[in-house]
mmCIF file of C-alpha atoms in Angstrom:
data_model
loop_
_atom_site.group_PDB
_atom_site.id
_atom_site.type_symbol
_atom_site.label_atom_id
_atom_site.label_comp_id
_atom_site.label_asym_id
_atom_site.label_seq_id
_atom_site.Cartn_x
_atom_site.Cartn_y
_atom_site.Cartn_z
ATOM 1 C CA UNK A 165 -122.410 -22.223 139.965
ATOM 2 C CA UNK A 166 -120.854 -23.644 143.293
ATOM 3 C CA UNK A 167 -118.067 -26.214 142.353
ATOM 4 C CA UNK A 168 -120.206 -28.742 144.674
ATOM 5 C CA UNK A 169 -123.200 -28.480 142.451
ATOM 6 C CA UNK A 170 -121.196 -28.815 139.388
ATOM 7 C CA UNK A 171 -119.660 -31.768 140.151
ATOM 8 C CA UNK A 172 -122.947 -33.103 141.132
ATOM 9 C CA UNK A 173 -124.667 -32.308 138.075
ATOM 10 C CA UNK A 174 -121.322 -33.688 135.991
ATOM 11 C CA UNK A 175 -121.699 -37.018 137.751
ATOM 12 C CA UNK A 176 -125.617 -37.280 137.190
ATOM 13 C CA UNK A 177 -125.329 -36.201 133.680
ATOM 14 C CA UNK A 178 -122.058 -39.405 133.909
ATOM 15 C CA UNK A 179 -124.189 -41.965 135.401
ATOM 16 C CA UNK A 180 -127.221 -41.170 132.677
ATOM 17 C CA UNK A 181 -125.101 -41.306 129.433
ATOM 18 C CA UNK A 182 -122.099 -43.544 130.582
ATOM 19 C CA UNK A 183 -121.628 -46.522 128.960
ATOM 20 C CA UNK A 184 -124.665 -46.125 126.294
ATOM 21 C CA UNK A 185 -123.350 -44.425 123.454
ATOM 22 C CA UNK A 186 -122.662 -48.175 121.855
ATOM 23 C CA UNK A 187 -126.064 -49.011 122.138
ATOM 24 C CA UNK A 188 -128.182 -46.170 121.315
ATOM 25 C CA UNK A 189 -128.504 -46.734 117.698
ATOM 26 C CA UNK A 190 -130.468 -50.231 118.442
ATOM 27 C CA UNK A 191 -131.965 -48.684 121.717
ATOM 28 C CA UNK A 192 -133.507 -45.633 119.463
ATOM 29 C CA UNK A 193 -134.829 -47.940 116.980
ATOM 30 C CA UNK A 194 -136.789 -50.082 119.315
ATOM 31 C CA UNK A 195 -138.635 -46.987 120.446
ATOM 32 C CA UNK A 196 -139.231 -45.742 116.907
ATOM 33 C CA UNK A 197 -137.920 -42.540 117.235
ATOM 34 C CA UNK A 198 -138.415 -40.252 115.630
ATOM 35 C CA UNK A 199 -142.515 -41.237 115.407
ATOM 36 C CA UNK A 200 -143.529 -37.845 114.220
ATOM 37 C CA UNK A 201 -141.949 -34.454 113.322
ATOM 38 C CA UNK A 202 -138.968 -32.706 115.278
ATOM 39 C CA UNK A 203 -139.976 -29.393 116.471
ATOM 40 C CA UNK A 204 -136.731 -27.113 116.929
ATOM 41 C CA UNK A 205 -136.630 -24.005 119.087
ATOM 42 C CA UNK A 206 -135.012 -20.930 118.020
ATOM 43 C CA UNK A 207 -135.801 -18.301 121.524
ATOM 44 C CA UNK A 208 -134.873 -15.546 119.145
ATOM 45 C CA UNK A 209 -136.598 -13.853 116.359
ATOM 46 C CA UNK A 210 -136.553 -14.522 112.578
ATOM 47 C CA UNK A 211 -133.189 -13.190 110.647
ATOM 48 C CA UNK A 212 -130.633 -12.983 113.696
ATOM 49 C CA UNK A 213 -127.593 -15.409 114.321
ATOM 50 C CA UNK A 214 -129.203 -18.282 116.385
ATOM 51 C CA UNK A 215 -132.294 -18.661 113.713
ATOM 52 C CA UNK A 216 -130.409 -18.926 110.998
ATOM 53 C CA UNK A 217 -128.026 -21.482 112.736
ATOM 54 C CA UNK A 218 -130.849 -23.586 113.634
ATOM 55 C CA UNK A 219 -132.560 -23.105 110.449
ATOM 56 C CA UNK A 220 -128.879 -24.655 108.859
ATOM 57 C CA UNK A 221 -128.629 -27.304 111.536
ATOM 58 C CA UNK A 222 -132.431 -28.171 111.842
ATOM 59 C CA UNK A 223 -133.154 -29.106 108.294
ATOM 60 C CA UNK A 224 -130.610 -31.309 108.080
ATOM 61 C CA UNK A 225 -130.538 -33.038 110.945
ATOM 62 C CA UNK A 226 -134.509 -33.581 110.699
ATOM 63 C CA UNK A 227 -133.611 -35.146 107.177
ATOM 64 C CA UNK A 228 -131.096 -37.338 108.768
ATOM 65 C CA UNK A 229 -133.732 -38.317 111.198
ATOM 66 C CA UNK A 230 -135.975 -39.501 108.773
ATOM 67 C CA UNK A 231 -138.903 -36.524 109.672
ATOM 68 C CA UNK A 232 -139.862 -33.234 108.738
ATOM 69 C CA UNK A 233 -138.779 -30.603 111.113
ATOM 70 C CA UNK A 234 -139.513 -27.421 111.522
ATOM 71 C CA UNK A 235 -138.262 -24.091 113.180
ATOM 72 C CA UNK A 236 -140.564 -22.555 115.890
ATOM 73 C CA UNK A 237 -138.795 -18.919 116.811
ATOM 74 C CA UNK A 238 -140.032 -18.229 120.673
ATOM 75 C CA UNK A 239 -138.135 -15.024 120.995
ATOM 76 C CA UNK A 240 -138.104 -12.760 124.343
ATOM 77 C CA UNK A 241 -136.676 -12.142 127.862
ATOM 78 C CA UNK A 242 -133.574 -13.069 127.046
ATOM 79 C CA UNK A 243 -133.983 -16.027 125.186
ATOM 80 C CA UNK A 244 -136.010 -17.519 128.411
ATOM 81 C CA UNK A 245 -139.545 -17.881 126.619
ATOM 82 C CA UNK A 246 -137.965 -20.096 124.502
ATOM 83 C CA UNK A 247 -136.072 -21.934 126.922
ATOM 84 C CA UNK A 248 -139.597 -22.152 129.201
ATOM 85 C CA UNK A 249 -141.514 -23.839 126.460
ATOM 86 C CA UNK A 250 -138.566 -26.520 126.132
ATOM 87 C CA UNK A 251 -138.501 -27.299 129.747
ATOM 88 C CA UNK A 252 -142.428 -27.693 129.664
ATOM 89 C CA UNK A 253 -142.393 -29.951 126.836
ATOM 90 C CA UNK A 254 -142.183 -33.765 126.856
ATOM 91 C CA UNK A 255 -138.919 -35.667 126.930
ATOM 92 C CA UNK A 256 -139.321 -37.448 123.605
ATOM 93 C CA UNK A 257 -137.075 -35.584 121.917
ATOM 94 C CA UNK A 258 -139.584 -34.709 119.718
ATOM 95 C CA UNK A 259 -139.155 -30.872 121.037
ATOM 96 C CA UNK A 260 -135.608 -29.694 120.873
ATOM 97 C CA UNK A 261 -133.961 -25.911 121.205
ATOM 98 C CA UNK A 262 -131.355 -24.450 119.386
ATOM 99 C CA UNK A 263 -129.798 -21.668 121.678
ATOM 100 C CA UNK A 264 -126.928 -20.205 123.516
ATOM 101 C CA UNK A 265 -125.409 -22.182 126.855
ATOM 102 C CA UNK A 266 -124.460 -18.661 127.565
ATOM 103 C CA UNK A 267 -128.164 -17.372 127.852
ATOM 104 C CA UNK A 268 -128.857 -20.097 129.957
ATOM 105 C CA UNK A 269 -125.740 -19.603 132.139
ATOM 106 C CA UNK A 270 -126.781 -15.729 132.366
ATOM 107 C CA UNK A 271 -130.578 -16.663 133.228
ATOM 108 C CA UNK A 272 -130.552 -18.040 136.827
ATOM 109 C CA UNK A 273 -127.693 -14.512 137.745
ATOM 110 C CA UNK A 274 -130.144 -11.859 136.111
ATOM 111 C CA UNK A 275 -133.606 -13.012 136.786
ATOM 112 C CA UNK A 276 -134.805 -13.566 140.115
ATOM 113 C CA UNK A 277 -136.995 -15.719 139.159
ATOM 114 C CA UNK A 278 -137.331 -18.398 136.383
ATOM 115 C CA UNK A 279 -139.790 -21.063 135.693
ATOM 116 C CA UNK A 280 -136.638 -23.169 134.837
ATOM 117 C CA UNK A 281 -133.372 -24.445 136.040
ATOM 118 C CA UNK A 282 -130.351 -25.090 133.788
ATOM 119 C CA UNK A 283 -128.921 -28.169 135.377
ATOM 120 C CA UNK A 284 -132.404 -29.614 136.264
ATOM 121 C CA UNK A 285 -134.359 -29.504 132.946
ATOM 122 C CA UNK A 286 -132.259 -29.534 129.988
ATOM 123 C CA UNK A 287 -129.974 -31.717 128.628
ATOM 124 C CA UNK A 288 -127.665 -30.036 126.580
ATOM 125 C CA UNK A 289 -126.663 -32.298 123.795
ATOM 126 C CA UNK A 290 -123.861 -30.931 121.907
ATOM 127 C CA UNK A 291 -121.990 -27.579 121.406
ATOM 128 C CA UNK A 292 -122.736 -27.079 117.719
ATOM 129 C CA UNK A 293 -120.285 -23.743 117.599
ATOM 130 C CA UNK A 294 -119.352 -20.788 118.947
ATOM 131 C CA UNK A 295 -119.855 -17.488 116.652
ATOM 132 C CA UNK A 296 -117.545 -14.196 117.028
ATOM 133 C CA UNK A 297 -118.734 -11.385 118.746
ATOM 134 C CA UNK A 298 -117.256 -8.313 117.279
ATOM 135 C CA UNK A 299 -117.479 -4.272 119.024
ATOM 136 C CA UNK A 300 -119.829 -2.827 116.127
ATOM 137 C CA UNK A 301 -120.501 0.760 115.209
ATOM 138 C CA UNK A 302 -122.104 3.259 113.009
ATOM 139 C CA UNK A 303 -120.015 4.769 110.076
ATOM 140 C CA UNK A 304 -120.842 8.398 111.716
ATOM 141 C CA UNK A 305 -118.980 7.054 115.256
ATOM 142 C CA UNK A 306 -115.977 9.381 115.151
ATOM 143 C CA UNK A 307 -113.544 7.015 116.925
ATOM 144 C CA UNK A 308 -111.717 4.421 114.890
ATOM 145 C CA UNK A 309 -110.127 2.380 117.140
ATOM 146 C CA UNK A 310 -111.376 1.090 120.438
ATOM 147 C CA UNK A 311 -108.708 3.191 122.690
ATOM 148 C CA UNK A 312 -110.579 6.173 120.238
ATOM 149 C CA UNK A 313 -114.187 4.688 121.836
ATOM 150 C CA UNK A 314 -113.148 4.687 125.485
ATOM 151 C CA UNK A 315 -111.577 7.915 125.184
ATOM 152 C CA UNK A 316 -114.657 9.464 123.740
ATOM 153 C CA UNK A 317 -117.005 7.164 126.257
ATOM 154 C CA UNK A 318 -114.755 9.007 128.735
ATOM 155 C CA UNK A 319 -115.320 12.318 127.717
ATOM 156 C CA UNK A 320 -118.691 12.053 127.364
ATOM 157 C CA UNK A 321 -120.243 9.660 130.270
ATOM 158 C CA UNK A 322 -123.624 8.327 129.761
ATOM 159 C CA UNK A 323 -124.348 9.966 126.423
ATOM 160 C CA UNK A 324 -122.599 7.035 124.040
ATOM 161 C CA UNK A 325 -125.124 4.430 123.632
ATOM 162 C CA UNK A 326 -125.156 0.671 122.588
ATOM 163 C CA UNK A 327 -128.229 -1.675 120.990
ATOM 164 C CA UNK A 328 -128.711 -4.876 123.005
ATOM 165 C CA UNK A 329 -131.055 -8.028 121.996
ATOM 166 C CA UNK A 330 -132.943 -7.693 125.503
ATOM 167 C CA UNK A 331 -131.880 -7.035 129.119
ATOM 168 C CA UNK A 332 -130.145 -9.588 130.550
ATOM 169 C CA UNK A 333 -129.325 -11.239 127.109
ATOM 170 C CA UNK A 334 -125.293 -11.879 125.727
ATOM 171 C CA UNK A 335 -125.361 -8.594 124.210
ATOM 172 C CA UNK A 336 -126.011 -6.507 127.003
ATOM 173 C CA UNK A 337 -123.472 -8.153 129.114
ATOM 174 C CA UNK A 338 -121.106 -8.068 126.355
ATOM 175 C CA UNK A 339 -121.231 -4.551 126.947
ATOM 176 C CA UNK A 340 -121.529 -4.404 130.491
ATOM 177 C CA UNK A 341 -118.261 -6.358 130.698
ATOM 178 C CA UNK A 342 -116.340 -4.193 128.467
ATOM 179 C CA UNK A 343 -117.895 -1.286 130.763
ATOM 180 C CA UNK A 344 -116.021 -2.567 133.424
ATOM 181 C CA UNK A 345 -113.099 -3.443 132.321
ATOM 182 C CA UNK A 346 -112.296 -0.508 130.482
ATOM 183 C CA UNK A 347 -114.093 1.758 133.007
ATOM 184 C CA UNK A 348 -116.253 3.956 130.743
ATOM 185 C CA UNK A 349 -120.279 4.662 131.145
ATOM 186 C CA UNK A 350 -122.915 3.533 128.112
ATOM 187 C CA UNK A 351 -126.237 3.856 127.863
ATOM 188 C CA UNK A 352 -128.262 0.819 127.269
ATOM 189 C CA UNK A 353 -131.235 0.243 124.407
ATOM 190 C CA UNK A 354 -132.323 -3.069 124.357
ATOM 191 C CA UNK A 355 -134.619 -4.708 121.345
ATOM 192 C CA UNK A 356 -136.235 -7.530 121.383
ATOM 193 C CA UNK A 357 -133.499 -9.075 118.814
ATOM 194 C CA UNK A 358 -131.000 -8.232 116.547
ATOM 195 C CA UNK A 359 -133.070 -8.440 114.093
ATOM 196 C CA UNK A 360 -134.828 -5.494 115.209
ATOM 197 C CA UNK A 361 -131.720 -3.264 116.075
ATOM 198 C CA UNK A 362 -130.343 -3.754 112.936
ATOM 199 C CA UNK A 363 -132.136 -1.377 111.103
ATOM 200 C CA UNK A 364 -131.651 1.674 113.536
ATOM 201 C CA UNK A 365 -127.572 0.897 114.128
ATOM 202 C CA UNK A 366 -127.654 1.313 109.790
ATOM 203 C CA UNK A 367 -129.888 4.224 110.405
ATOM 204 C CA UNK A 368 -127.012 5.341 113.262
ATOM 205 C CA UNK A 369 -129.881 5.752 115.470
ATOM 206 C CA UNK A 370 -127.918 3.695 117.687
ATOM 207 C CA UNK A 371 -124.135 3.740 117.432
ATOM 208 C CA UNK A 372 -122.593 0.422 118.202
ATOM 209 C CA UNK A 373 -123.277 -2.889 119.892
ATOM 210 C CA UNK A 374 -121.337 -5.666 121.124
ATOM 211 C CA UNK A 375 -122.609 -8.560 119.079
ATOM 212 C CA UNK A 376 -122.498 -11.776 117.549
ATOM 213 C CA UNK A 377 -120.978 -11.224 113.855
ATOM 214 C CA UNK A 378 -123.299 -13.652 111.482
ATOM 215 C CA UNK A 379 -125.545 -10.955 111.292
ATOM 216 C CA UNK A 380 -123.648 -8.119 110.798
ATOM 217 C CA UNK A 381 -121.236 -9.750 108.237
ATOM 218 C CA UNK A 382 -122.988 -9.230 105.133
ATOM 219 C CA UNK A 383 -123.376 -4.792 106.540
ATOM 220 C CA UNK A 384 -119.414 -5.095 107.579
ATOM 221 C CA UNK A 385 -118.958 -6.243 104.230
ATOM 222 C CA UNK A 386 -120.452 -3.846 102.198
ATOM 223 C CA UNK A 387 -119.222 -0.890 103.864
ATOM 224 C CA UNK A 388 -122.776 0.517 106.068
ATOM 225 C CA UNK A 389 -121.045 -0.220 109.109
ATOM 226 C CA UNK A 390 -117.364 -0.840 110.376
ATOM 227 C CA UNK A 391 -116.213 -3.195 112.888
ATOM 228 C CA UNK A 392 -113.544 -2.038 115.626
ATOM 229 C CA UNK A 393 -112.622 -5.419 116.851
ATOM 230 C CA UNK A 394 -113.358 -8.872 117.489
ATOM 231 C CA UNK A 395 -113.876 -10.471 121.063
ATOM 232 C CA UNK A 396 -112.282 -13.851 120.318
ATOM 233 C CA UNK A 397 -108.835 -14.557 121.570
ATOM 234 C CA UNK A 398 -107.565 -15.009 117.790
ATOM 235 C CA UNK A 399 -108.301 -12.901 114.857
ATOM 236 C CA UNK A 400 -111.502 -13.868 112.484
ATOM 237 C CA UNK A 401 -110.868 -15.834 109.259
ATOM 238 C CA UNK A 402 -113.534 -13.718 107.704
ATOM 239 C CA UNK A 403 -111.976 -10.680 109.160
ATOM 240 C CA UNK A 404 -108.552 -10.875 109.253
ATOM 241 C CA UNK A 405 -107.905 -7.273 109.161
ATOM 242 C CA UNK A 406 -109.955 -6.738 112.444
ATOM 243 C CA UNK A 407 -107.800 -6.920 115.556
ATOM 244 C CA UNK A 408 -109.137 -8.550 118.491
ATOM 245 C CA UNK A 409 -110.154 -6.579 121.886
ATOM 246 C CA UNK A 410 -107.079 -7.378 123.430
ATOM 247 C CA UNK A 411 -104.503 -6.209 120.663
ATOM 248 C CA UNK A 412 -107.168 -3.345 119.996
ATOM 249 C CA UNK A 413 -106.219 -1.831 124.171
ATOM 250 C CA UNK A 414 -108.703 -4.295 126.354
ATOM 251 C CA UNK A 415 -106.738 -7.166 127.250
ATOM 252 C CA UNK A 416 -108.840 -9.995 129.037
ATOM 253 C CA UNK A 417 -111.930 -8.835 127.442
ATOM 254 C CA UNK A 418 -112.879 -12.378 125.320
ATOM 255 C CA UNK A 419 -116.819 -13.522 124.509
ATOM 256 C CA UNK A 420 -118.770 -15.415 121.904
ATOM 257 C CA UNK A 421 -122.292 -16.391 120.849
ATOM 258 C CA UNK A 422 -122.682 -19.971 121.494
ATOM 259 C CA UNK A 423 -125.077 -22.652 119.894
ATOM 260 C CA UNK A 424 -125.974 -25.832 121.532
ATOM 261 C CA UNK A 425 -128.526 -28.205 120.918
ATOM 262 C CA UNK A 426 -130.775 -28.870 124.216
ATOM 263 C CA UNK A 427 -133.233 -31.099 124.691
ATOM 264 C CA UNK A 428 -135.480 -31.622 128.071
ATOM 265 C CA UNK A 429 -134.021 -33.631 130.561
ATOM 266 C CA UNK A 430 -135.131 -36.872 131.560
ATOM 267 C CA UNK A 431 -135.234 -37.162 126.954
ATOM 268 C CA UNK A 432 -134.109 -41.091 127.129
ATOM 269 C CA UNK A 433 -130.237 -41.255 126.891
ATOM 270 C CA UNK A 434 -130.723 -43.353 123.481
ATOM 271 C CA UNK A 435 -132.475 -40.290 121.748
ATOM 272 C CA UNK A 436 -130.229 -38.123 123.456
ATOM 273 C CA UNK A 437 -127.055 -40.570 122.345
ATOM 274 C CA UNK A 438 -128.434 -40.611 118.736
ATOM 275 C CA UNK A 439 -129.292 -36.372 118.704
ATOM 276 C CA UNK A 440 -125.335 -36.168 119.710
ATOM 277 C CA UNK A 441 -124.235 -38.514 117.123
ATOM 278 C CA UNK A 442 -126.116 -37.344 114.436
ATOM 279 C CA UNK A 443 -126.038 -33.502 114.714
ATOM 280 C CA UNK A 444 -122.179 -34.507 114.927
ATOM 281 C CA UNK A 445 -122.592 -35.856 111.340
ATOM 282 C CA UNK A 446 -124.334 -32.644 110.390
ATOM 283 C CA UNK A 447 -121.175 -30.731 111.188
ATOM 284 C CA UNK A 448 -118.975 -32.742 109.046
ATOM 285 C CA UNK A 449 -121.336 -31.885 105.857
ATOM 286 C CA UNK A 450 -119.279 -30.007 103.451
ATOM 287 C CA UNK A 451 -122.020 -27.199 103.042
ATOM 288 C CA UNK A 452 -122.742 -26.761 106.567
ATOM 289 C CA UNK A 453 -119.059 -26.419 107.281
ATOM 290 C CA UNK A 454 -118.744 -23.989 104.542
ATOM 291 C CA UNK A 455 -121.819 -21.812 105.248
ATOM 292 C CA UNK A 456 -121.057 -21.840 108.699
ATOM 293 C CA UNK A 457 -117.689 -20.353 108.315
ATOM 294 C CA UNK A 458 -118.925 -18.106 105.678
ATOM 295 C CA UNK A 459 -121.313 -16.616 108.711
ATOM 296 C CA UNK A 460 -118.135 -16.251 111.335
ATOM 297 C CA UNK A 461 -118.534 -19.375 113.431
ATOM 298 C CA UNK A 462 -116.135 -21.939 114.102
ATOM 299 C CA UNK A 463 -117.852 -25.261 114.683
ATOM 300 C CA UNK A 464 -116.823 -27.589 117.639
ATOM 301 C CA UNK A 465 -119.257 -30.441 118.039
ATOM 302 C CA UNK A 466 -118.194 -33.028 120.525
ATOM 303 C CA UNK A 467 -119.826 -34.954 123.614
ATOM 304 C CA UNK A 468 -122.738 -34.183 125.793
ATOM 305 C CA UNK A 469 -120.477 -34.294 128.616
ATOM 306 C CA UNK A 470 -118.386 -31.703 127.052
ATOM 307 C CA UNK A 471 -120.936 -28.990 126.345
ATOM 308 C CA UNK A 472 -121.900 -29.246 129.868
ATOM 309 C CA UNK A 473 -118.858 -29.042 131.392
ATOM 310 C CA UNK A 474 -118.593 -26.070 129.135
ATOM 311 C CA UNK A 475 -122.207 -24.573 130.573
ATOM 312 C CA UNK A 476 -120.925 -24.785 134.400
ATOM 313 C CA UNK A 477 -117.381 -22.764 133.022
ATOM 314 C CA UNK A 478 -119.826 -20.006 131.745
ATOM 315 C CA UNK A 479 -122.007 -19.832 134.740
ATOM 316 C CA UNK A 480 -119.252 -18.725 136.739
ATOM 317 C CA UNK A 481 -117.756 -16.526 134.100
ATOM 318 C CA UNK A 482 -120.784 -14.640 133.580
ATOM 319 C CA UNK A 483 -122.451 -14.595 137.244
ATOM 320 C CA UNK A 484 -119.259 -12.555 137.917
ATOM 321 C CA UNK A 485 -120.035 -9.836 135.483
ATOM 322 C CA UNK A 486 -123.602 -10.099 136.361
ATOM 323 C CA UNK A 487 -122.595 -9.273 140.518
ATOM 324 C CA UNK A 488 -119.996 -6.274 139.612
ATOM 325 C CA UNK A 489 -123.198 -4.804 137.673
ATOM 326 C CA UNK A 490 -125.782 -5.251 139.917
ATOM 327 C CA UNK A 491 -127.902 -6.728 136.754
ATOM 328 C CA UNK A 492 -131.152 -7.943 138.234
ATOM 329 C CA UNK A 493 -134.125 -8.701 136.153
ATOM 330 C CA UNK A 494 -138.159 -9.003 137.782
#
């Protein structure tokens, strides 16, 4: 994203929340929101990281909203289906997404064409966390190390394989960043979720994958598949004994799933002040805290303003992995 255009959006996104946040409790209530039930967006399939994230996160903060809520999974094209039914819904905030600012920063890079734009229809309300990605692989993979996997990618170009979610999605440039950085050749097999290429990386029909570690915990754990390293710039709590990417023989090579609320932009700044306060709350709750850490993700919370300033950092990060790899999408 040009720094220009960032600073643009920054100080549009300023002028429409500045100075509000005092008043949005009284400002919400005088609209009645929420009227009617809070519809929440997972753009992934049933039984992978970001649904069960917004399956934690949606309940409650529906409850705290005084209305039921529930979880519509719109999964596909790298997370976009999802993201194009948010950007066509009203601005209520009666239609909210649970998904990954890193989708959305890949999106507008891989796709030459998208019925949305980031910066001009969604709002993205708070960072709820970030989850560790961790370098995956079959029990049958012979290396056990990652210098072991680039050696063997080495030796045998093309033939080593990885599972993505979907072209253009976090996995698959997971992967195609570790590609180039450690200058080895994999072949790509994307799925339509993780969901889906769980079952064939157990099988070893597929031998690794680059991916977000909620989902593969509870496998890691009992044994059915082994993790070579972790992609975040500290070790895992849940995996201490897993060294990250860089102490593993890739230095620089750092990623993570991300979960932020969004809503569509031009949602009023009181719903979106209240949504930001009280998914904040929903952070703090000891069992939320605890079952999110139990699933590998370190919560951050925080301001609107600082999950987008965190959306135009990823943009650039990731449109730079997306040019080296000539990743373009119809």
């Amino acid at each position: 994203m040009p720094t220009t255009n960032r600073r643009q959006f920054n100080l549009r996104l300023g002028a429409l929340l500045g100075g509000l946040a005092p008043a949005w409790a009284a400002q919400a209530q005088a609209t009645g929101y929420p009227a009617k039930p809070v519809t929440l967006i997972a753009p992934y399939p049933p039984g992978g990281g970001v649904d069960n994230v917004a399956r934690l996160i949606g309940e409650r903060l529906a409850t705290r909203l005084g209305q039921a809520g529930n979880v519509d999974n719109r999964p596909g094209a790298g997370a976009t289906i999802g993201a194009t039914a948010l950007a066509r819904s009203a601005p209520d905030g009666l239609t909210l997404m649970l998904g990954s600012i890193v989708d959305y920063a890949i999106a507008p890079h891989a796709h030459k064409a998208l019925p949305f734009d980031m910066q001009r229809d969604f709002i993205p309300v708070v960072e709820v966390g970030f989850g560790t990605v961790a370098l995956v692989v079959h029990n049958d993979v012979p290396a056990r190390n990652v210098r072991e996997l680039i050696a063997l990618a080495k030796a045998r170009p093309g033939e080593l394989s990885y599972a993505s979610s979907g072209i253009g999605g976090l996995q698959h440039l997971n992967a195609e960043m570790c590609k180039q950085m450690a200058g080895i050749d994999l072949a790509h097999v994307p799925y339509k979720g993780t969901a889906q290429l769980l079952p064939d990386l157990l099988a070893g029909r597929v031998p690794m994958s680059i991916d977000s570690l909620p989902a593969h915990l509870p496998h890691l754990k009992a044994g059915k598949t082994r993790a070579l390293a972790v992609a975040s710039r500290s070790r895992s709590p849940v995996l201490p004994d897993v060294p990250t990417m860089a102490e593993a023989g890739l230095p620089g090579y750092e990623t993570a799933t991300n979960y932020t609320l969004f809503a569509p932009a031009r949602t009023p700044a009181a719903i979106v002040a209240q949504l930001n306060a009280e998914t904040n709350a929903v952070l703090k709750l000891p069992e939320v805290v605890d079952k999110l850490t139990a699933m590998g993700i370190v919560i951050i919370g925080g301001s609107t303003a600082a999950a987008q300033a965190k959306a135009a950092s990823e943009t650039e990060k990731w449109a730079a992995v997306i040019k080296r790899g000539n990743i373009v999408l119809g």
